Amino acid sequence: MSITMQPADWLSLLVHFLQLSLLTVGGAITTAPDMHRFLVQEKGWLTDPQFSASIAIAQAAPGPNVLFTGLMGWNVGLNAGGLSTAFFGLLVCLGGIIVPSSVLAYATAQWSHRNRDVRAVRGFKQGMAPLVVALLVSTGLILATASGSGWEHWPAWAITAVAAILVWRTRIHLLWLLGAGAVIGALGYV
Amino acid sequence: MSATVTAVEDAAPPRPRPASLTDLFVSFTLLALQGFGGVLAVVQRELVEKKGWMTKEEFIEEWAVAQIMPGPNVVNLSITLGARYFGWRGAVVAVAGMLTCPLLVVLALALAYAHYADSPQVAGALRGMGAVAAGLIIATGLKLMPALKKNAMGLPLCIVLGLLTFVAIVVFRLPLLWVLGGLGGIGWAFAYRGLR
């Protein structure tokens, strides 16, 4: 696919991601539907397969999942030109999604550290604690059943359960477990 | 700003902390590169269990704030931690460490992807790693449970709120904002009372 990006287009791409940044409560992935609406349906800067691959690759790679936004910008740039345009697109999208929320997070972190002895601040952090623990377990379970909840997926669930118990109860290095998962999957058991 | 924060930290009993901005960058880079399918499990293991830069209780508290704020949670947590030790420079360095090298890996994968996208082995390996990654996140939650014993609202209430959260998210799939606003608000009120 080949598209033309004018400076005004880059600006509108940047502004869109700057806005989305402040809506990413619960992670950048929660704004993916809106990115799809904007990039694929409304502007036609990205194809459907490029959109899906951007998310899948970033999920499979190490690092924060937010990197998928960088890949989207990379692909928009590739569609509009060569590798240098792609790199520019990457900076526009990733920078756009990260900078506003990060400035806010920094201000909040400094404020809450200065006020860490205030009863309302301590109460907030302690009151949220059981939710945080439950959210972690919930996120893991939702990820484990993301590809389907039928009984034919039992090998994947067994891997999830074994990995959870080993990490919980032993000090085994996480990369061994990920490697084992990759091998079992590549052999076709999952 | 960073000078005052450092002074406060120095007044506390000595405890492990990053030696320099370089140490912070390298630590976060290594941590991020281990984080397939999510960095959180690795952050907990490296920063709490191995390096001791945060206690379990601190990790949960900072994670709560990182979760409430907009932005990628792990990036928010990096900012909080980096800022704690080195002010705004620490925040920038921690985020840079978290993103730079993984970004290069993602780009390499994107370039390679076109060649192997149809391979059933590659797809299977990704599924297998995804299943393990889900287990890592569950284990992180399990490992943090003992920290709730010291919670101001008391353990029984923590268990009830935790179970309600679990049901709301996993069974009813309610939006996170509702759950955090509703159950989180209740938790806030009880913890506030308990802290008297």
mmCIF file of N, CA and C in Angstrom, chain A residues 109-157:
data_model
loop_
_atom_site.group_PDB
_atom_site.id
_atom_site.type_symbol
_atom_site.label_atom_id
_atom_site.label_comp_id
_atom_site.label_asym_id
_atom_site.label_seq_id
_atom_site.Cartn_x
_atom_site.Cartn_y
_atom_site.Cartn_z
ATOM 1 N N ALA A 109 3.355 11.187 40.811
ATOM 2 C CA ALA A 109 4.324 10.463 41.632
ATOM 3 C C ALA A 109 4.992 11.406 42.620
ATOM 4 N N GLN A 110 5.398 12.588 42.138
ATOM 5 C CA GLN A 110 6.059 13.544 43.028
ATOM 6 C C GLN A 110 5.098 14.040 44.102
ATOM 7 N N TRP A 111 3.858 14.310 43.672
ATOM 8 C CA TRP A 111 2.860 14.797 44.638
ATOM 9 C C TRP A 111 2.576 13.746 45.704
ATOM 10 N N SER A 112 2.368 12.501 45.261
ATOM 11 C CA SER A 112 1.972 11.481 46.234
ATOM 12 C C SER A 112 3.158 11.116 47.117
ATOM 13 N N HIS A 113 4.392 11.288 46.615
ATOM 14 C CA HIS A 113 5.549 11.026 47.477
ATOM 15 C C HIS A 113 5.699 12.125 48.531
ATOM 16 N N ARG A 114 5.463 13.389 48.116
ATOM 17 C CA ARG A 114 5.522 14.486 49.085
ATOM 18 C C ARG A 114 4.437 14.347 50.143
ATOM 19 N N ASN A 115 3.300 13.810 49.732
ATOM 20 C CA ASN A 115 2.155 13.715 50.647
ATOM 21 C C ASN A 115 1.945 12.299 51.173
ATOM 22 N N ARG A 116 3.029 11.508 51.194
ATOM 23 C CA ARG A 116 2.856 10.084 51.514
ATOM 24 C C ARG A 116 2.410 9.857 52.948
ATOM 25 N N ASP A 117 2.556 10.861 53.825
ATOM 26 C CA ASP A 117 2.096 10.676 55.197
ATOM 27 C C ASP A 117 0.672 11.171 55.415
ATOM 28 N N VAL A 118 0.089 11.781 54.393
ATOM 29 C CA VAL A 118 -1.291 12.250 54.519
ATOM 30 C C VAL A 118 -2.227 11.049 54.577
ATOM 31 N N ARG A 119 -3.173 11.092 55.517
ATOM 32 C CA ARG A 119 -4.005 9.912 55.754
ATOM 33 C C ARG A 119 -4.786 9.511 54.510
ATOM 34 N N ALA A 120 -5.319 10.491 53.770
ATOM 35 C CA ALA A 120 -6.119 10.161 52.591
ATOM 36 C C ALA A 120 -5.264 9.483 51.512
ATOM 37 N N VAL A 121 -4.011 9.907 51.404
ATOM 38 C CA VAL A 121 -3.124 9.310 50.399
ATOM 39 C C VAL A 121 -2.781 7.880 50.789
ATOM 40 N N ARG A 122 -2.433 7.683 52.060
ATOM 41 C CA ARG A 122 -2.122 6.322 52.522
ATOM 42 C C ARG A 122 -3.353 5.433 52.406
ATOM 43 N N GLY A 123 -4.512 6.005 52.763
ATOM 44 C CA GLY A 123 -5.755 5.232 52.666
ATOM 45 C C GLY A 123 -6.052 4.818 51.237
ATOM 46 N N PHE A 124 -5.780 5.722 50.306
ATOM 47 C CA PHE A 124 -6.018 5.402 48.896
ATOM 48 C C PHE A 124 -5.155 4.236 48.452
ATOM 49 N N LYS A 125 -3.859 4.318 48.745
ATOM 50 C CA LYS A 125 -2.938 3.262 48.304
ATOM 51 C C LYS A 125 -3.271 1.931 48.968
ATOM 52 N N GLN A 126 -3.580 1.970 50.272
ATOM 53 C CA GLN A 126 -3.893 0.723 50.972
ATOM 54 C C GLN A 126 -5.246 0.178 50.533
ATOM 55 N N GLY A 127 -6.186 1.082 50.303
ATOM 56 C CA GLY A 127 -7.516 0.640 49.891
ATOM 57 C C GLY A 127 -7.510 -0.015 48.521
ATOM 58 N N MET A 128 -6.604 0.426 47.668
ATOM 59 C CA MET A 128 -6.511 -0.147 46.328
ATOM 60 C C MET A 128 -5.758 -1.477 46.314
ATOM 61 N N ALA A 129 -4.976 -1.755 47.358
ATOM 62 C CA ALA A 129 -4.074 -2.904 47.336
ATOM 63 C C ALA A 129 -4.764 -4.237 47.018
ATOM 64 N N PRO A 130 -5.885 -4.570 47.691
ATOM 65 C CA PRO A 130 -6.502 -5.865 47.354
ATOM 66 C C PRO A 130 -6.998 -5.915 45.917
ATOM 67 N N LEU A 131 -7.413 -4.764 45.373
ATOM 68 C CA LEU A 131 -7.849 -4.738 43.968
ATOM 69 C C LEU A 131 -6.680 -5.017 43.037
ATOM 70 N N VAL A 132 -5.523 -4.452 43.393
ATOM 71 C CA VAL A 132 -4.345 -4.644 42.550
ATOM 72 C C VAL A 132 -3.993 -6.131 42.464
ATOM 73 N N VAL A 133 -3.976 -6.781 43.630
ATOM 74 C CA VAL A 133 -3.638 -8.212 43.645
ATOM 75 C C VAL A 133 -4.655 -9.005 42.822
ATOM 76 N N ALA A 134 -5.941 -8.704 43.033
ATOM 77 C CA ALA A 134 -6.978 -9.438 42.300
ATOM 78 C C ALA A 134 -6.905 -9.146 40.797
ATOM 79 N N LEU A 135 -6.560 -7.921 40.433
ATOM 80 C CA LEU A 135 -6.464 -7.573 39.011
ATOM 81 C C LEU A 135 -5.353 -8.359 38.325
ATOM 82 N N LEU A 136 -4.259 -8.591 39.054
ATOM 83 C CA LEU A 136 -3.158 -9.347 38.458
ATOM 84 C C LEU A 136 -3.609 -10.765 38.130
ATOM 85 N N VAL A 137 -4.219 -11.423 39.124
ATOM 86 C CA VAL A 137 -4.684 -12.793 38.895
ATOM 87 C C VAL A 137 -5.723 -12.806 37.766
ATOM 88 N N SER A 138 -6.622 -11.817 37.764
ATOM 89 C CA SER A 138 -7.664 -11.748 36.733
ATOM 90 C C SER A 138 -7.060 -11.556 35.350
ATOM 91 N N THR A 139 -6.082 -10.647 35.241
ATOM 92 C CA THR A 139 -5.454 -10.398 33.946
ATOM 93 C C THR A 139 -4.823 -11.672 33.406
ATOM 94 N N GLY A 140 -4.135 -12.403 34.278
ATOM 95 C CA GLY A 140 -3.516 -13.659 33.859
ATOM 96 C C GLY A 140 -4.549 -14.641 33.345
ATOM 97 N N LEU A 141 -5.668 -14.758 34.061
ATOM 98 C CA LEU A 141 -6.713 -15.699 33.644
ATOM 99 C C LEU A 141 -7.336 -15.280 32.319
ATOM 100 N N ILE A 142 -7.551 -13.974 32.143
ATOM 101 C CA ILE A 142 -8.152 -13.507 30.890
ATOM 102 C C ILE A 142 -7.202 -13.759 29.725
ATOM 103 N N LEU A 143 -5.903 -13.523 29.961
ATOM 104 C CA LEU A 143 -4.920 -13.802 28.911
ATOM 105 C C LEU A 143 -4.904 -15.291 28.578
ATOM 106 N N ALA A 144 -5.010 -16.125 29.623
ATOM 107 C CA ALA A 144 -4.928 -17.572 29.405
ATOM 108 C C ALA A 144 -6.102 -18.080 28.576
ATOM 109 N N THR A 145 -7.236 -17.415 28.662
ATOM 110 C CA THR A 145 -8.411 -17.867 27.916
ATOM 111 C C THR A 145 -8.700 -16.978 26.717
ATOM 112 N N ALA A 146 -7.702 -16.156 26.331
ATOM 113 C CA ALA A 146 -7.930 -15.189 25.248
ATOM 114 C C ALA A 146 -8.219 -15.888 23.918
ATOM 115 N N SER A 147 -7.588 -17.044 23.699
ATOM 116 C CA SER A 147 -7.761 -17.700 22.395
ATOM 117 C C SER A 147 -8.994 -18.592 22.376
ATOM 118 N N GLY A 148 -9.713 -18.687 23.495
ATOM 119 C CA GLY A 148 -10.919 -19.505 23.534
ATOM 120 C C GLY A 148 -11.053 -20.177 24.885
ATOM 121 N N SER A 149 -12.282 -20.512 25.284
ATOM 122 C CA SER A 149 -12.466 -21.099 26.605
ATOM 123 C C SER A 149 -12.974 -22.537 26.520
ATOM 124 N N GLY A 150 -12.917 -23.144 25.333
ATOM 125 C CA GLY A 150 -13.351 -24.531 25.198
ATOM 126 C C GLY A 150 -12.334 -25.496 25.807
ATOM 127 N N TRP A 151 -12.774 -26.739 26.109
ATOM 128 C CA TRP A 151 -11.886 -27.699 26.776
ATOM 129 C C TRP A 151 -10.713 -28.124 25.895
ATOM 130 N N GLU A 152 -10.865 -27.912 24.550
ATOM 131 C CA GLU A 152 -9.748 -28.322 23.688
ATOM 132 C C GLU A 152 -8.503 -27.471 23.925
ATOM 133 N N HIS A 153 -8.643 -26.373 24.688
ATOM 134 C CA HIS A 153 -7.483 -25.539 24.982
ATOM 135 C C HIS A 153 -6.756 -25.981 26.244
ATOM 136 N N TRP A 154 -7.094 -27.180 26.771
ATOM 137 C CA TRP A 154 -6.525 -27.575 28.064
ATOM 138 C C TRP A 154 -5.007 -27.596 28.097
ATOM 139 N N PRO A 155 -4.302 -27.931 26.982
ATOM 140 C CA PRO A 155 -2.831 -27.912 27.101
ATOM 141 C C PRO A 155 -2.294 -26.518 27.440
ATOM 142 N N ALA A 156 -2.885 -25.489 26.828
ATOM 143 C CA ALA A 156 -2.435 -24.121 27.122
ATOM 144 C C ALA A 156 -2.702 -23.776 28.586
ATOM 145 N N TRP A 157 -3.875 -24.179 29.094
ATOM 146 C CA TRP A 157 -4.188 -23.883 30.501
ATOM 147 C C TRP A 157 -3.235 -24.616 31.434
#
